[in-house]
C-alpha atoms as an extended CHARMM CRD file, in Angstrom:
* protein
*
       225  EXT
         1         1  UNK       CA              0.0000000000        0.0000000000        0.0000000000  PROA      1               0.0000000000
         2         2  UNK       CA              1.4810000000        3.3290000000       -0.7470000000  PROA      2               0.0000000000
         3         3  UNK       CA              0.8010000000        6.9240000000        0.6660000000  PROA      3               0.0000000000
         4         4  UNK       CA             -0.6580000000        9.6900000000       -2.0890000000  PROA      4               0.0000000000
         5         5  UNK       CA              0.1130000000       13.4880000000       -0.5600000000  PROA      5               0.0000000000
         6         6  UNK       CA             -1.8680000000       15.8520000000       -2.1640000000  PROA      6               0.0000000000
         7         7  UNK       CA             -0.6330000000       19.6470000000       -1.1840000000  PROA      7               0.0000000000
         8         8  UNK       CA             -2.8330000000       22.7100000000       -2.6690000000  PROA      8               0.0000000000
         9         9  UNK       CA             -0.3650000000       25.7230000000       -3.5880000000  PROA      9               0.0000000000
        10        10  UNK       CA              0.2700000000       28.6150000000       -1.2010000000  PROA      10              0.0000000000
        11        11  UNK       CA             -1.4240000000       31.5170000000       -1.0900000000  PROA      11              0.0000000000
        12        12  UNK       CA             -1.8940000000       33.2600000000       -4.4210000000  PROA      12              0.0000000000
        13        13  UNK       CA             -2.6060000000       36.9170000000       -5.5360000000  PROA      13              0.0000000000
        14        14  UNK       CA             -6.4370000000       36.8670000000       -5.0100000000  PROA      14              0.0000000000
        15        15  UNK       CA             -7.7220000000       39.9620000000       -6.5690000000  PROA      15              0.0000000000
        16        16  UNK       CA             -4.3580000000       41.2540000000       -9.0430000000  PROA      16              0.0000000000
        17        17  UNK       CA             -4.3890000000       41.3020000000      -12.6120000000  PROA      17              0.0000000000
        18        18  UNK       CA             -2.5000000000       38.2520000000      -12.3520000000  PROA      18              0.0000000000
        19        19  UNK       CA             -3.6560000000       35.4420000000       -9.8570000000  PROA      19              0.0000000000
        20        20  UNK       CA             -1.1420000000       32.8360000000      -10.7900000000  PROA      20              0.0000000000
        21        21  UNK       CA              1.8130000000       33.5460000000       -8.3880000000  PROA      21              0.0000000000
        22        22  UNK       CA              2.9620000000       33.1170000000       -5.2620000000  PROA      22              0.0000000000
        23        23  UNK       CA              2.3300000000       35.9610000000       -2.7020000000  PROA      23              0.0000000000
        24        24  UNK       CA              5.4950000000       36.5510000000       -0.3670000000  PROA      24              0.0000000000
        25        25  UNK       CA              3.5140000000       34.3630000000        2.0550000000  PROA      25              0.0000000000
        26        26  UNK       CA              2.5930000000       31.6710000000       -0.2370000000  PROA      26              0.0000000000
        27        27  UNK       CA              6.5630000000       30.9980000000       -1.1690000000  PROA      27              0.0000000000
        28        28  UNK       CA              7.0130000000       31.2990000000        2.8150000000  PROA      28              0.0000000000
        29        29  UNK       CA              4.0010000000       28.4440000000        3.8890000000  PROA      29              0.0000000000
        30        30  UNK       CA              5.4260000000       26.1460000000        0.3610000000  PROA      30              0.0000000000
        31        31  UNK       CA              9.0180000000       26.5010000000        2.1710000000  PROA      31              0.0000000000
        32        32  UNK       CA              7.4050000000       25.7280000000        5.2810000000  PROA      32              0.0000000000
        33        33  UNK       CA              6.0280000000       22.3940000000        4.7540000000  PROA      33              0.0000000000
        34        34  UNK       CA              9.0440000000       21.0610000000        3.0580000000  PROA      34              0.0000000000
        35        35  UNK       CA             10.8040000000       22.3630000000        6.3880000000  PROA      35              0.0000000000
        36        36  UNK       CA              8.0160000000       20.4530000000        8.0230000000  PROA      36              0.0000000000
        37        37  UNK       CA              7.9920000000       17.6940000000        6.2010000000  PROA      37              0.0000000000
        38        38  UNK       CA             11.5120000000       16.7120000000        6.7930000000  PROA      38              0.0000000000
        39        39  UNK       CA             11.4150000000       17.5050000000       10.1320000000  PROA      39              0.0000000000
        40        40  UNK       CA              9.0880000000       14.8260000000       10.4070000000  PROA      40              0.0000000000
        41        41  UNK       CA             10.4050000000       12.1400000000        8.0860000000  PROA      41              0.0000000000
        42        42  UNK       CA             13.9700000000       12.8090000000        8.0020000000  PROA      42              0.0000000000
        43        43  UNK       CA             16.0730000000       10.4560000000        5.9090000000  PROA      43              0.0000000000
        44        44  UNK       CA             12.7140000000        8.6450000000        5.4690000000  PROA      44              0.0000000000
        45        45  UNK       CA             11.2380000000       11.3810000000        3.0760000000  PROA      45              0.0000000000
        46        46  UNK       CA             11.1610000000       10.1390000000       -0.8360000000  PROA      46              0.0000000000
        47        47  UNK       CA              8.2960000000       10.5480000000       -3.5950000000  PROA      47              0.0000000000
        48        48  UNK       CA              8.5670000000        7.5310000000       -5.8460000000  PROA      48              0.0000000000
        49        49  UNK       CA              6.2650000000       10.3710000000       -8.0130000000  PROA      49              0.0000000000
        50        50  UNK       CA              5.8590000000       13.7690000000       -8.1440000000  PROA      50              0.0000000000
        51        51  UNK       CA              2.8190000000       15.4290000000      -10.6670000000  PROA      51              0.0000000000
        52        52  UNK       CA              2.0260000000       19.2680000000      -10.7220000000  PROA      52              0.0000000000
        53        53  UNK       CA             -0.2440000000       20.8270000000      -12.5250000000  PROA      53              0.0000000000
        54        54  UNK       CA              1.0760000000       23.3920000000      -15.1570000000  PROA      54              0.0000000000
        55        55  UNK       CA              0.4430000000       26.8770000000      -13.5630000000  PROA      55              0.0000000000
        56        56  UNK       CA              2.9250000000       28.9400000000      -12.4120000000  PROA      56              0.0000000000
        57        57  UNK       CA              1.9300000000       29.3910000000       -8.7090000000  PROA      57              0.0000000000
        58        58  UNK       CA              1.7010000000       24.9600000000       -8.1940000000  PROA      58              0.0000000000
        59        59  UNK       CA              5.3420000000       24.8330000000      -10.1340000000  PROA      59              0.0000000000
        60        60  UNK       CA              6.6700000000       27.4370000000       -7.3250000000  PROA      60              0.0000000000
        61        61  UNK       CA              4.7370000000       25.9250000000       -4.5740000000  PROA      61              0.0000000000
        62        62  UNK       CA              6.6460000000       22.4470000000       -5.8150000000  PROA      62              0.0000000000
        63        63  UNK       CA              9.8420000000       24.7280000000       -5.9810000000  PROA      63              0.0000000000
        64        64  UNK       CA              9.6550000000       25.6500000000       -2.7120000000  PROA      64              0.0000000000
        65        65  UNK       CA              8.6240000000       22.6900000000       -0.6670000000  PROA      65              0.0000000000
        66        66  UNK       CA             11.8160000000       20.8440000000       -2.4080000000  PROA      66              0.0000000000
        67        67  UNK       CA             13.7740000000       23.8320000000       -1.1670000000  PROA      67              0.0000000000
        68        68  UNK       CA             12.6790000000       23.2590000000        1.9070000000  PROA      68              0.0000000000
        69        69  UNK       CA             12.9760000000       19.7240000000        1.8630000000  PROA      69              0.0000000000
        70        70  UNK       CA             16.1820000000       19.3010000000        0.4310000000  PROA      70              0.0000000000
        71        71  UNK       CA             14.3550000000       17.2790000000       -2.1640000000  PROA      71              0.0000000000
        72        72  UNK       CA             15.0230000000       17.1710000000       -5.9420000000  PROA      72              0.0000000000
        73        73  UNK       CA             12.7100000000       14.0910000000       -7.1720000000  PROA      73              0.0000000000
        74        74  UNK       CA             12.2250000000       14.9110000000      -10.8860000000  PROA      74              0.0000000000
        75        75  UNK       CA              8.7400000000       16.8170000000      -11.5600000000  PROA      75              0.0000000000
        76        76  UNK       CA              6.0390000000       15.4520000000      -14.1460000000  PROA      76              0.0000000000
        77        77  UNK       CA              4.1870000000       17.9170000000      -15.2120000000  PROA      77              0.0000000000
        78        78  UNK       CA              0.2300000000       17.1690000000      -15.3910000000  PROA      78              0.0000000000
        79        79  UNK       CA             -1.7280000000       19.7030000000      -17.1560000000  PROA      79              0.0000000000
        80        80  UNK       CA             -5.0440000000       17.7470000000      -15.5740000000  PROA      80              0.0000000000
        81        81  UNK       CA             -4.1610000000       19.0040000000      -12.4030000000  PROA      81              0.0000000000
        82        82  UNK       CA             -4.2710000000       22.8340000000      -13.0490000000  PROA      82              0.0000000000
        83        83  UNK       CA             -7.2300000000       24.8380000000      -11.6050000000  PROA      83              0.0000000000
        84        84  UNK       CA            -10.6390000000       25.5430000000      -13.4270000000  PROA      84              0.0000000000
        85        85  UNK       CA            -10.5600000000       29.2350000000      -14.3500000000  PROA      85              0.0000000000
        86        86  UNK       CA            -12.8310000000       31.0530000000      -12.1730000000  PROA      86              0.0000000000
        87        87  UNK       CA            -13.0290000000       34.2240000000      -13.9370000000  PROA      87              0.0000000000
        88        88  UNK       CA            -14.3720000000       32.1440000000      -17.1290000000  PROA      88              0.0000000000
        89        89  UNK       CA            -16.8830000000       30.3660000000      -14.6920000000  PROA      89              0.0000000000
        90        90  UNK       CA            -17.8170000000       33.4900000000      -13.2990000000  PROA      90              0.0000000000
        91        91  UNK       CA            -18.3750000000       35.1480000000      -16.7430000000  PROA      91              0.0000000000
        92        92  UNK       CA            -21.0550000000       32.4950000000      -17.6730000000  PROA      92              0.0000000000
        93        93  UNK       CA            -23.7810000000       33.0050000000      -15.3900000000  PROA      93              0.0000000000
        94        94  UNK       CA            -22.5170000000       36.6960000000      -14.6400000000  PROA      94              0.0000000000
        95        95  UNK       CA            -21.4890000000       38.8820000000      -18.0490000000  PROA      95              0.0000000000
        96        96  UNK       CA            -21.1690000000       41.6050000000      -16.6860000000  PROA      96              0.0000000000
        97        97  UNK       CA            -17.4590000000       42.8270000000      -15.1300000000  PROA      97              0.0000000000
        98        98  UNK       CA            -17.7840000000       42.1250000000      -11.2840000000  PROA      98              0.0000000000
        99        99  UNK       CA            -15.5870000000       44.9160000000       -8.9580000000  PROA      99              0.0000000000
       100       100  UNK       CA            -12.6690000000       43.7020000000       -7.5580000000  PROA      100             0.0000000000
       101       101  UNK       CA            -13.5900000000       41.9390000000       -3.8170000000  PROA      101             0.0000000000
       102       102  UNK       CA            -11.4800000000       44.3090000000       -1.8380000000  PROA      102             0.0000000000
       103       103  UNK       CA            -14.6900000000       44.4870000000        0.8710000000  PROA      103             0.0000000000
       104       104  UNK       CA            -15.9350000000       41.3950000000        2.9740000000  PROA      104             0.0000000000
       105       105  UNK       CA            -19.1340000000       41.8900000000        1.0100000000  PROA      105             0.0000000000
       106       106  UNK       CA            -17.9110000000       42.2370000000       -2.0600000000  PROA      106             0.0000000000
       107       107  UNK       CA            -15.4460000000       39.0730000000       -1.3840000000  PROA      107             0.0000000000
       108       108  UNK       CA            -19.0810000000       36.9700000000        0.0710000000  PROA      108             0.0000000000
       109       109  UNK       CA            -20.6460000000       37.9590000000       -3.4970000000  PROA      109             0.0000000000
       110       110  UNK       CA            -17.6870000000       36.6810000000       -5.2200000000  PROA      110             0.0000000000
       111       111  UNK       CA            -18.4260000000       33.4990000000       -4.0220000000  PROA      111             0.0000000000
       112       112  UNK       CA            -21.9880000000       33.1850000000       -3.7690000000  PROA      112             0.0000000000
       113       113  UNK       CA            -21.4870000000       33.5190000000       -7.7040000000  PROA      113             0.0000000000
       114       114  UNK       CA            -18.7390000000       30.9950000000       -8.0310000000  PROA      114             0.0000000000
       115       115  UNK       CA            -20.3510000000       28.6300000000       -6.3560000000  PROA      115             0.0000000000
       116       116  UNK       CA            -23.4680000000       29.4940000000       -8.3750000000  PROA      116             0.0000000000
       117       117  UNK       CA            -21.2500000000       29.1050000000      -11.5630000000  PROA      117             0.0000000000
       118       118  UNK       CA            -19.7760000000       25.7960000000      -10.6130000000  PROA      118             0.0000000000
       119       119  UNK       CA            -22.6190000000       24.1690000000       -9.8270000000  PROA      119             0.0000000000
       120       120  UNK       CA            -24.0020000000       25.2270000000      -13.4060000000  PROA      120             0.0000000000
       121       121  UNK       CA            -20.9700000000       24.2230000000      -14.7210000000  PROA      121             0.0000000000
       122       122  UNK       CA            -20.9150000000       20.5910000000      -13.3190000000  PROA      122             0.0000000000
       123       123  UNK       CA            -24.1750000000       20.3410000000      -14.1310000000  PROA      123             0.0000000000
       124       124  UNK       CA            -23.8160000000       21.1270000000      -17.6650000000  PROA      124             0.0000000000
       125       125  UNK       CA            -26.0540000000       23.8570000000      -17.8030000000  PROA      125             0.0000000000
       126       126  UNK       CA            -22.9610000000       26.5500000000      -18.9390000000  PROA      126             0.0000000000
       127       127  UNK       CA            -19.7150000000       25.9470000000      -20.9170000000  PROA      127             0.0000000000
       128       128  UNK       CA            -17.2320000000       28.7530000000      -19.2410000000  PROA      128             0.0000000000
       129       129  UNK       CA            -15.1690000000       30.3810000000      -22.3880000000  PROA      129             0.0000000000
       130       130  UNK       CA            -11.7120000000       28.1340000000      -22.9550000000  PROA      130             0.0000000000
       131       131  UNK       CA            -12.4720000000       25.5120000000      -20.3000000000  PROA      131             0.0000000000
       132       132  UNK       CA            -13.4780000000       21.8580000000      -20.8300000000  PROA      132             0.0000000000
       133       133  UNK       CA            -16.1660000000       19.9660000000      -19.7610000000  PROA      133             0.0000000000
       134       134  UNK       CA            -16.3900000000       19.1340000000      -16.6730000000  PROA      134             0.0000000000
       135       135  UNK       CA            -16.1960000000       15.2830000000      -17.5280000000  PROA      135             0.0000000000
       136       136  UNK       CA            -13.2650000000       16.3030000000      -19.2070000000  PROA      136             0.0000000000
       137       137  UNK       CA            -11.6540000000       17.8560000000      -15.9180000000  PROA      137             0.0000000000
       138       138  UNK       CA            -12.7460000000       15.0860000000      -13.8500000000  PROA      138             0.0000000000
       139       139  UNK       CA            -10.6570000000       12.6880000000      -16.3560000000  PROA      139             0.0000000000
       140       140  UNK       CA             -7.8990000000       15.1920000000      -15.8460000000  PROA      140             0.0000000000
       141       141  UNK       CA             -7.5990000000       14.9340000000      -12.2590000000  PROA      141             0.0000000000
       142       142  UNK       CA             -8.9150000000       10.8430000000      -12.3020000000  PROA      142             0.0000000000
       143       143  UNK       CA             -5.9660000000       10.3580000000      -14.6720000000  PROA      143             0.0000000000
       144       144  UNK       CA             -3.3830000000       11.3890000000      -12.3380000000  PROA      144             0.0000000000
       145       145  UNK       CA             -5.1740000000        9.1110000000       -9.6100000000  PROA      145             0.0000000000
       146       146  UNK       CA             -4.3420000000        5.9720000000      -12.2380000000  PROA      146             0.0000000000
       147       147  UNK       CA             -1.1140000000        7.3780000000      -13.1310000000  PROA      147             0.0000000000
       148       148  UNK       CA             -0.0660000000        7.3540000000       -9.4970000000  PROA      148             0.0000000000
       149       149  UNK       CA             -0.9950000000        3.6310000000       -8.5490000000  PROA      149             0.0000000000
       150       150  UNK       CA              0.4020000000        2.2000000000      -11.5980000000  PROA      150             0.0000000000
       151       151  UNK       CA              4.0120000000        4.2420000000      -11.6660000000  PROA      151             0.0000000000
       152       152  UNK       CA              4.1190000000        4.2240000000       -7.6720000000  PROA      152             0.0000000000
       153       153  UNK       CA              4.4830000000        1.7360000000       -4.7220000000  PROA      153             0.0000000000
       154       154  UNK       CA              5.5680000000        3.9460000000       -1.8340000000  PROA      154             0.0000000000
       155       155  UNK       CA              4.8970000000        7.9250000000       -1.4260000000  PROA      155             0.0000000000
       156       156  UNK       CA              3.7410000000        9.7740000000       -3.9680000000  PROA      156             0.0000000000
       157       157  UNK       CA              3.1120000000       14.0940000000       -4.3240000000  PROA      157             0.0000000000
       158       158  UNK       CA              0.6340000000       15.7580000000       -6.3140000000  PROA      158             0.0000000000
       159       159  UNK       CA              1.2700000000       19.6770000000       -5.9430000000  PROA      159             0.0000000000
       160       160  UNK       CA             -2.1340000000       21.6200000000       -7.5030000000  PROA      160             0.0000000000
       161       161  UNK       CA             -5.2230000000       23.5020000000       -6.5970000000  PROA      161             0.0000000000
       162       162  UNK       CA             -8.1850000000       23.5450000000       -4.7710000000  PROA      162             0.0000000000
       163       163  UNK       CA            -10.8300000000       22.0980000000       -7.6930000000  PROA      163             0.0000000000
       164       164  UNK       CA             -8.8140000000       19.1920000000       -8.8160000000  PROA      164             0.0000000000
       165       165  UNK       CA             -8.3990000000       18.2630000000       -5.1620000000  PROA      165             0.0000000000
       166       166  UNK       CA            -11.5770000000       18.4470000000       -3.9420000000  PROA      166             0.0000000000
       167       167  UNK       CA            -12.4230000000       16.5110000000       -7.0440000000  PROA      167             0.0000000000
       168       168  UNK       CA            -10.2060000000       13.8930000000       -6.5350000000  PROA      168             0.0000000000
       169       169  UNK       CA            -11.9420000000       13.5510000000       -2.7530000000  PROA      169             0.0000000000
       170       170  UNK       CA            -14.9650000000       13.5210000000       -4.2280000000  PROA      170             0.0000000000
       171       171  UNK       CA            -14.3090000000       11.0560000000       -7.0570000000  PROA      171             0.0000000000
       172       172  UNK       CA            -12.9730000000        8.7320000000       -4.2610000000  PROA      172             0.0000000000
       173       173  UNK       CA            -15.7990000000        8.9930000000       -1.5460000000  PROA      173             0.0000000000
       174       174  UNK       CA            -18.6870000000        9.5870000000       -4.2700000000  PROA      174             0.0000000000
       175       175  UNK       CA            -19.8970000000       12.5330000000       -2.9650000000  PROA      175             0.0000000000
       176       176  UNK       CA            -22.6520000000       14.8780000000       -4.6310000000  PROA      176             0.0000000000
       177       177  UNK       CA            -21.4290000000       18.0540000000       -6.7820000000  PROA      177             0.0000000000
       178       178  UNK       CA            -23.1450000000       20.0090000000       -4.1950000000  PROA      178             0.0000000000
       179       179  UNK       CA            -20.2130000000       18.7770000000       -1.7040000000  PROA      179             0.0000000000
       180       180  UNK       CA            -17.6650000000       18.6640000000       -4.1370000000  PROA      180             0.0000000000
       181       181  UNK       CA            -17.9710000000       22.4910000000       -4.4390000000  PROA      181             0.0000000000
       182       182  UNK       CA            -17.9690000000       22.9090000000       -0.1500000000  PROA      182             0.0000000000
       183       183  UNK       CA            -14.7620000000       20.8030000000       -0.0840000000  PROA      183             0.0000000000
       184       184  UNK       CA            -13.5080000000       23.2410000000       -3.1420000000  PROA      184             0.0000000000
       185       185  UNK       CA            -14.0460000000       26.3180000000       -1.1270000000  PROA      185             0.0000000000
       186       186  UNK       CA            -12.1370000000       24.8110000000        2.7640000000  PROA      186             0.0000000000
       187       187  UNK       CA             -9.6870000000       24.1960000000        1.0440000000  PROA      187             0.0000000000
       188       188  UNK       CA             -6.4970000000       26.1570000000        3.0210000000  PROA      188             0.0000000000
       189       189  UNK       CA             -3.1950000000       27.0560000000        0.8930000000  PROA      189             0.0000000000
       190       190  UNK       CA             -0.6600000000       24.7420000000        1.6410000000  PROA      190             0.0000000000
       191       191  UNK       CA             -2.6820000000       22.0240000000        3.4030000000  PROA      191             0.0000000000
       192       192  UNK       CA             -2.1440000000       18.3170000000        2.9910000000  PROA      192             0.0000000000
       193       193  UNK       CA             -4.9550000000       15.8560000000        1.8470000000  PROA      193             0.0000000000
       194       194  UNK       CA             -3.7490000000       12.1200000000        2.3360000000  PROA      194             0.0000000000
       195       195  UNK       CA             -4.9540000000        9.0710000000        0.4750000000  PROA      195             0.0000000000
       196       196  UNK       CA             -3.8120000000        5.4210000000        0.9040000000  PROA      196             0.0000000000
       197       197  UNK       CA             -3.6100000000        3.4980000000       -2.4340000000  PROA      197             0.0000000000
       198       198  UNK       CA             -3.1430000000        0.1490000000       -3.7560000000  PROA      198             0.0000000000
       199       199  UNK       CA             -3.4020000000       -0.6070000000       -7.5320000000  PROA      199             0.0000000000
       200       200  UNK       CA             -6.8720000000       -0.7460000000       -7.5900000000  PROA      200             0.0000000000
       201       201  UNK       CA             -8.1870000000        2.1460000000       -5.4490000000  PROA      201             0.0000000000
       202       202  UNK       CA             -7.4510000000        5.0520000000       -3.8030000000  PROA      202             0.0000000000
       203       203  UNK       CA             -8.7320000000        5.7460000000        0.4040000000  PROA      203             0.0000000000
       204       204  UNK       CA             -8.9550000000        9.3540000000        1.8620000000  PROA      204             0.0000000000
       205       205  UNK       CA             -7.1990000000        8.9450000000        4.9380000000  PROA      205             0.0000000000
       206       206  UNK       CA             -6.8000000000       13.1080000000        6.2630000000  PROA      206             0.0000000000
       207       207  UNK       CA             -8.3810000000       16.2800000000        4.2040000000  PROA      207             0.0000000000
       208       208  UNK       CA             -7.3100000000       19.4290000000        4.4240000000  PROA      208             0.0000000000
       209       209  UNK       CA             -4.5910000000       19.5240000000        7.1810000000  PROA      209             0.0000000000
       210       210  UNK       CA             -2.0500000000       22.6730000000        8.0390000000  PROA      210             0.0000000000
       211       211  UNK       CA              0.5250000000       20.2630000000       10.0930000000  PROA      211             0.0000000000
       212       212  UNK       CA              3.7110000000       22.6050000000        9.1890000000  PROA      212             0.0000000000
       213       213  UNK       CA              1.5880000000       25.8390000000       10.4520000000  PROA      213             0.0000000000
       214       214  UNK       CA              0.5260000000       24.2110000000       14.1080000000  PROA      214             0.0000000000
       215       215  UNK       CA              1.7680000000       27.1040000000       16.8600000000  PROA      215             0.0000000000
       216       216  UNK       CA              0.5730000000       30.6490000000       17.4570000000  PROA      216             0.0000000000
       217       217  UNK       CA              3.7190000000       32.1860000000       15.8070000000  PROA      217             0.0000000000
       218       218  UNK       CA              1.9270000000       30.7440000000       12.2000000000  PROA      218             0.0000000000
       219       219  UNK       CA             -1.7660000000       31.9340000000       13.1700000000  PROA      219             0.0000000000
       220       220  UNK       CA             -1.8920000000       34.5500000000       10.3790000000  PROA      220             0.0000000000
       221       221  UNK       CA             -0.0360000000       32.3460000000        7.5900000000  PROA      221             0.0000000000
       222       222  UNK       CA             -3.6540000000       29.9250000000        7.5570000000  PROA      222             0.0000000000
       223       223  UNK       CA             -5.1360000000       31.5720000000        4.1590000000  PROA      223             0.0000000000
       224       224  UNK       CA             -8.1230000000       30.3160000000        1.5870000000  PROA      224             0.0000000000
       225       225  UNK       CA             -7.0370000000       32.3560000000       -1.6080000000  PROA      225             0.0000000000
């Protein structure tokens, strides 16, 4: 039986023209958990695998943790495994431009409408502009499930985003779209998602965990965005 870590990237640039990097913080948290995790394993800590997704702020996150780690297990890059894009979902049921969320109610609206758009989108009711399917992203994320039990018999890293790991959860328990979405949306920058595996399935074993950041001195490195 191996051991499937699935880390989301660190905290992003939630509300600039350009989402996909790393805030100071998320480089910090990413260097963090590689700290972390060889704290914890020592000698011990090898990826038989490691898959990212494509986007610039899961390749840093992946840069950093290694850093951290001391690590340099060869990357595969996944393209499955990069992040829906939200502005595209957001477009569909919304046309009009929406004002940056720099309030807490305009930051509540923002997602009141993604999760509004998601649900359409899952549901096949909208097809966001330059996205797939959402079977299509489901394959995405499902393929780097397979790819994982059939290249890899110990530990194994995937390094992406909040969708395609909630997605993978919910492909693995069966849950509804509905909870799919929740899952989505707790996801924390950073945190750790563990599955067990054998060649034929894959078994949630912890969701959504901020191990590296446990003390007071990290209480304001915990972010969503």
């Amino acid at each position: 039986m191996g051991t499937l870590y699935l880390v989301r990237h660190g905290q992003a640039s939630f509300g600039a023209d350009d989402y996909d990097r790393l805030s100071d913080l998320g480089r910090r948290q990413s260097l963090r958990l590689g700290q972390y995790l060889r704290q914890r394993f020592g000698d011990r800590l090898a990826f038989d695998t490691v898959l990212t997704g494509t986007l610039r702020r899961q390749i840093h996150t992946w840069e950093a943790l290694a850093e951290g780690a001391g690590l340099t297990t060869p990357r595969t890059p996944w393209p499955g495994l990069n992040e829906y894009d939200s502005h595209a979902v957001l477009e569909a049921i919304h046309p009009e431009p929406l004002p940056r969320p720099d309030t807490p109610e305009l930051y509540r609206h923002h997602f009141r409408l993604l999760r509004e758009g998601l649900a359409a989108w899952m549901e096949g009711r909208v097809a966001p502009r330059g996205m797939p399917s959402y079977a299509d992203f489901v394959r995405g994320v499902t393929g780097a499930l397979d790819h994982v039990r059939e290249h890899s018999g110990g530990n194994a890293l995937i390094v992406s985003s909040g969708g395609p790991i909630a997605t993978a959860v919910g492909q693995v328990l069966g849950t509804a779209a509905e909870t799919t979405i929740e899952l989505n949306l707790r996801i924390r920058n950073t945190s750790i998602t563990e599955f067990a595996f054998t060649p034929k399935r894959h078994m949630l074993v912890t969701y959504n965990t901020l191990p590296h950041l446990d003390g007071a001195e990290f209480d304001d490195w915990i972010t969503y965005a």
